[in-house]
CSV table of C-alpha atoms in Angstrom, one decimal:
chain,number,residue,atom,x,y,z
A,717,UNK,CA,100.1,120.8,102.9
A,718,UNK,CA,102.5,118.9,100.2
A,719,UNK,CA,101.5,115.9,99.2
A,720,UNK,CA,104.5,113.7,98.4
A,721,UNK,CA,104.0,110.4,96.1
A,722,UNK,CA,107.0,108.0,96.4
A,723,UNK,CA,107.9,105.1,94.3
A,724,UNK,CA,111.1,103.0,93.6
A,725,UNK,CA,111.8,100.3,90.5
A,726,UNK,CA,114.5,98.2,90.2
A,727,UNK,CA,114.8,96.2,87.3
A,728,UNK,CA,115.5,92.7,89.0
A,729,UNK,CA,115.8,92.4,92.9
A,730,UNK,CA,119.0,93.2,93.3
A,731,UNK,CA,119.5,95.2,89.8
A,732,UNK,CA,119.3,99.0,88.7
A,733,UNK,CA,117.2,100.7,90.6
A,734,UNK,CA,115.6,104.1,90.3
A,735,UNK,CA,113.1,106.5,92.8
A,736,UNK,CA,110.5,108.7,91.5
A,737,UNK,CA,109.1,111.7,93.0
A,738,UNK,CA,105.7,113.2,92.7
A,739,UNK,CA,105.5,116.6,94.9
A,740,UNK,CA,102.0,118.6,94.9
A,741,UNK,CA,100.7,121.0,97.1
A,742,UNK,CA,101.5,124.5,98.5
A,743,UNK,CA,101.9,125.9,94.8
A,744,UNK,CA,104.0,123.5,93.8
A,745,UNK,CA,104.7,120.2,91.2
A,746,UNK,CA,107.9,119.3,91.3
A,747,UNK,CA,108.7,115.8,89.3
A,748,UNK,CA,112.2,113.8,90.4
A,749,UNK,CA,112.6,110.9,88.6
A,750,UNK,CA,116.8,109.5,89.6
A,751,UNK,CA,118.6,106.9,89.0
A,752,UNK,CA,120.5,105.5,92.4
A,753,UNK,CA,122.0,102.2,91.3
A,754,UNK,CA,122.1,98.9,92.0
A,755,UNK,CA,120.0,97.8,94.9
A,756,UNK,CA,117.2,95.6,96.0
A,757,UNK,CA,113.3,96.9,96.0
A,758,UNK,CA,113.1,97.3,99.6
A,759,UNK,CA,116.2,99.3,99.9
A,760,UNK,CA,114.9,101.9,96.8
A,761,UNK,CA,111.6,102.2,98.5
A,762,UNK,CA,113.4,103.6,101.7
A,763,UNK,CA,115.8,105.8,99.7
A,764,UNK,CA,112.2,107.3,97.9
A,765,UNK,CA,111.0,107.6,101.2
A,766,UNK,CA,114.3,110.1,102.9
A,767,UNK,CA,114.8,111.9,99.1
A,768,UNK,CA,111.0,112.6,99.5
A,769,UNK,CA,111.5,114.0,102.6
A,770,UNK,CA,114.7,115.9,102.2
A,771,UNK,CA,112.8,117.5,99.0
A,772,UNK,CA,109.8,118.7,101.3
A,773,UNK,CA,111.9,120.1,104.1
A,774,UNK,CA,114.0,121.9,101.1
A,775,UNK,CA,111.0,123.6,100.5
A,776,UNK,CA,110.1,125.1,104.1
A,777,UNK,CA,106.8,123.5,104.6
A,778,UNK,CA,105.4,122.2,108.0
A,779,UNK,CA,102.4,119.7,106.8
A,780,UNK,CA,103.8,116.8,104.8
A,781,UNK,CA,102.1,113.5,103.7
A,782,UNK,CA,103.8,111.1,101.9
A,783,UNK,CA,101.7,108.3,100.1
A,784,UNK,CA,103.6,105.4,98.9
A,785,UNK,CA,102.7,102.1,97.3
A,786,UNK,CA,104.9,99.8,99.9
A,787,UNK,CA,102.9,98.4,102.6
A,788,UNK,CA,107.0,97.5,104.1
A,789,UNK,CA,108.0,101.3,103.8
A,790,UNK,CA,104.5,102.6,105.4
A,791,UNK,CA,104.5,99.8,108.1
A,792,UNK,CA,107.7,100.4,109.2
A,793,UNK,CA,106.8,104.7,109.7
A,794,UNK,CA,103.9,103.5,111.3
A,795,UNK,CA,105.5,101.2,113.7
A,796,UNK,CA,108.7,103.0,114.1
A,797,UNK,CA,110.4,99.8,113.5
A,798,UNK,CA,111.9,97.5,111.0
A,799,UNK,CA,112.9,93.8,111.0
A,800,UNK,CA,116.0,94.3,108.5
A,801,UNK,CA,118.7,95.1,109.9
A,802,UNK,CA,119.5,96.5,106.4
A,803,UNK,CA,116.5,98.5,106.6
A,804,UNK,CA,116.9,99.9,109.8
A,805,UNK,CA,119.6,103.3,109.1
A,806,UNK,CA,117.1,104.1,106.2
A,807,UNK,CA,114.0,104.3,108.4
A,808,UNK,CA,116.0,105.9,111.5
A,809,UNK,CA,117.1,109.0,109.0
A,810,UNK,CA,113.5,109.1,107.8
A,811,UNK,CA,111.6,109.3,110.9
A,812,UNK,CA,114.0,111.8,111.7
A,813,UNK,CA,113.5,114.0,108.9
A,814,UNK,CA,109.4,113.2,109.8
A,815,UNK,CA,110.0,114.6,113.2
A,816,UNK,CA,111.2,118.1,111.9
A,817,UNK,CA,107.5,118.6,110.1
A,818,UNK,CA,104.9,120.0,112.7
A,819,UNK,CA,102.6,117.4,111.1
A,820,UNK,CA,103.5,114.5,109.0
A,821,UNK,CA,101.7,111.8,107.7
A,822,UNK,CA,102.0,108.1,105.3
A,823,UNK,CA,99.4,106.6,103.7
A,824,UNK,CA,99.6,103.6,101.7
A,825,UNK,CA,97.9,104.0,98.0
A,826,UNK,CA,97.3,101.2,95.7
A,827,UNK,CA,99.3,101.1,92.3
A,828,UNK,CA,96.5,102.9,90.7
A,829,UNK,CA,96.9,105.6,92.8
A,830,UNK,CA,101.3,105.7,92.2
A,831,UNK,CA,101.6,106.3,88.6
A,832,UNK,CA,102.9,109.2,88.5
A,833,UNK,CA,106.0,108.5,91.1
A,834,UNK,CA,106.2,105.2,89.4
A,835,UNK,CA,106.2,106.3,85.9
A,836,UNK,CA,109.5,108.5,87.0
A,837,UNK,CA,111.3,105.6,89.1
A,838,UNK,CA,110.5,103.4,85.9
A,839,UNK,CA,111.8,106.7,83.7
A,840,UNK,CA,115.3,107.1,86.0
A,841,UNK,CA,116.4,103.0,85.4
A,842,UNK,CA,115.3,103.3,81.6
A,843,UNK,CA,117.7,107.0,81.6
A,844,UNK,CA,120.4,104.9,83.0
A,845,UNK,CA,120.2,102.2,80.5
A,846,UNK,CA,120.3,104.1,77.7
């Protein structure tokens, strides 16, 4: 099973935001840490959320679980559903990357739990800056 830690930063809500990626599991530890521009929180989460998933299915696996620290991002999986409209194309393209794992599941972590995701969505805003 690959575990896959998500995170985003944005440094002010809207401002430049970034995703980090923590991928374990399977043989593998893969570290993305990218810059995707200027956005609010909530829309960076989501984007962490698909890359995450796009990165997991790249590598052929069939058991994913994502851990994240946004209780809006895991909610919305959970549910199948989202509020924002804004929101909504993000979570439609990642329950259907979800659907092509034979199992997949989210968890939300605490912060304590993130630092490695966040510590590379901090990293890809800080790249961009400099």
């Amino acid at each position: 099973m690959l575990e896959v830690y998500i995170d985003a930063a944005s440094a002010g809500n809207p401002g430049p935001s970034g995703i980090g990626l923590f991928i374990k599991g399977e043989g593998h530890h893969i570290q993305i840490s990218e810059y995707i521009g200027h956005t609010n929180n909530h829309i960076a989460e989501f984007t962490a959320l698909v890359r995450g998933l796009e990165e997991a299915q790249k590598l052929g696996t069939t058991l994913v679980s994502v851990r994240s620290d946004s209780k809006i991002v895991v909610a919305s999986m959970e549910k199948e559903y989202v509020k924002n409209e804004e929101f909504k194309p993000y979570l439609e393209q990642a329950l259907t990357l979800a659907g092509r794992f034979d199992l997949f599941f989210i968890k939300w972590v605490p912060d304590s739990q993130n630092k490695a995701a966040d510590a590379l969505a901090r990293a890809a805003i800080q790249h961009e800056k400099s």
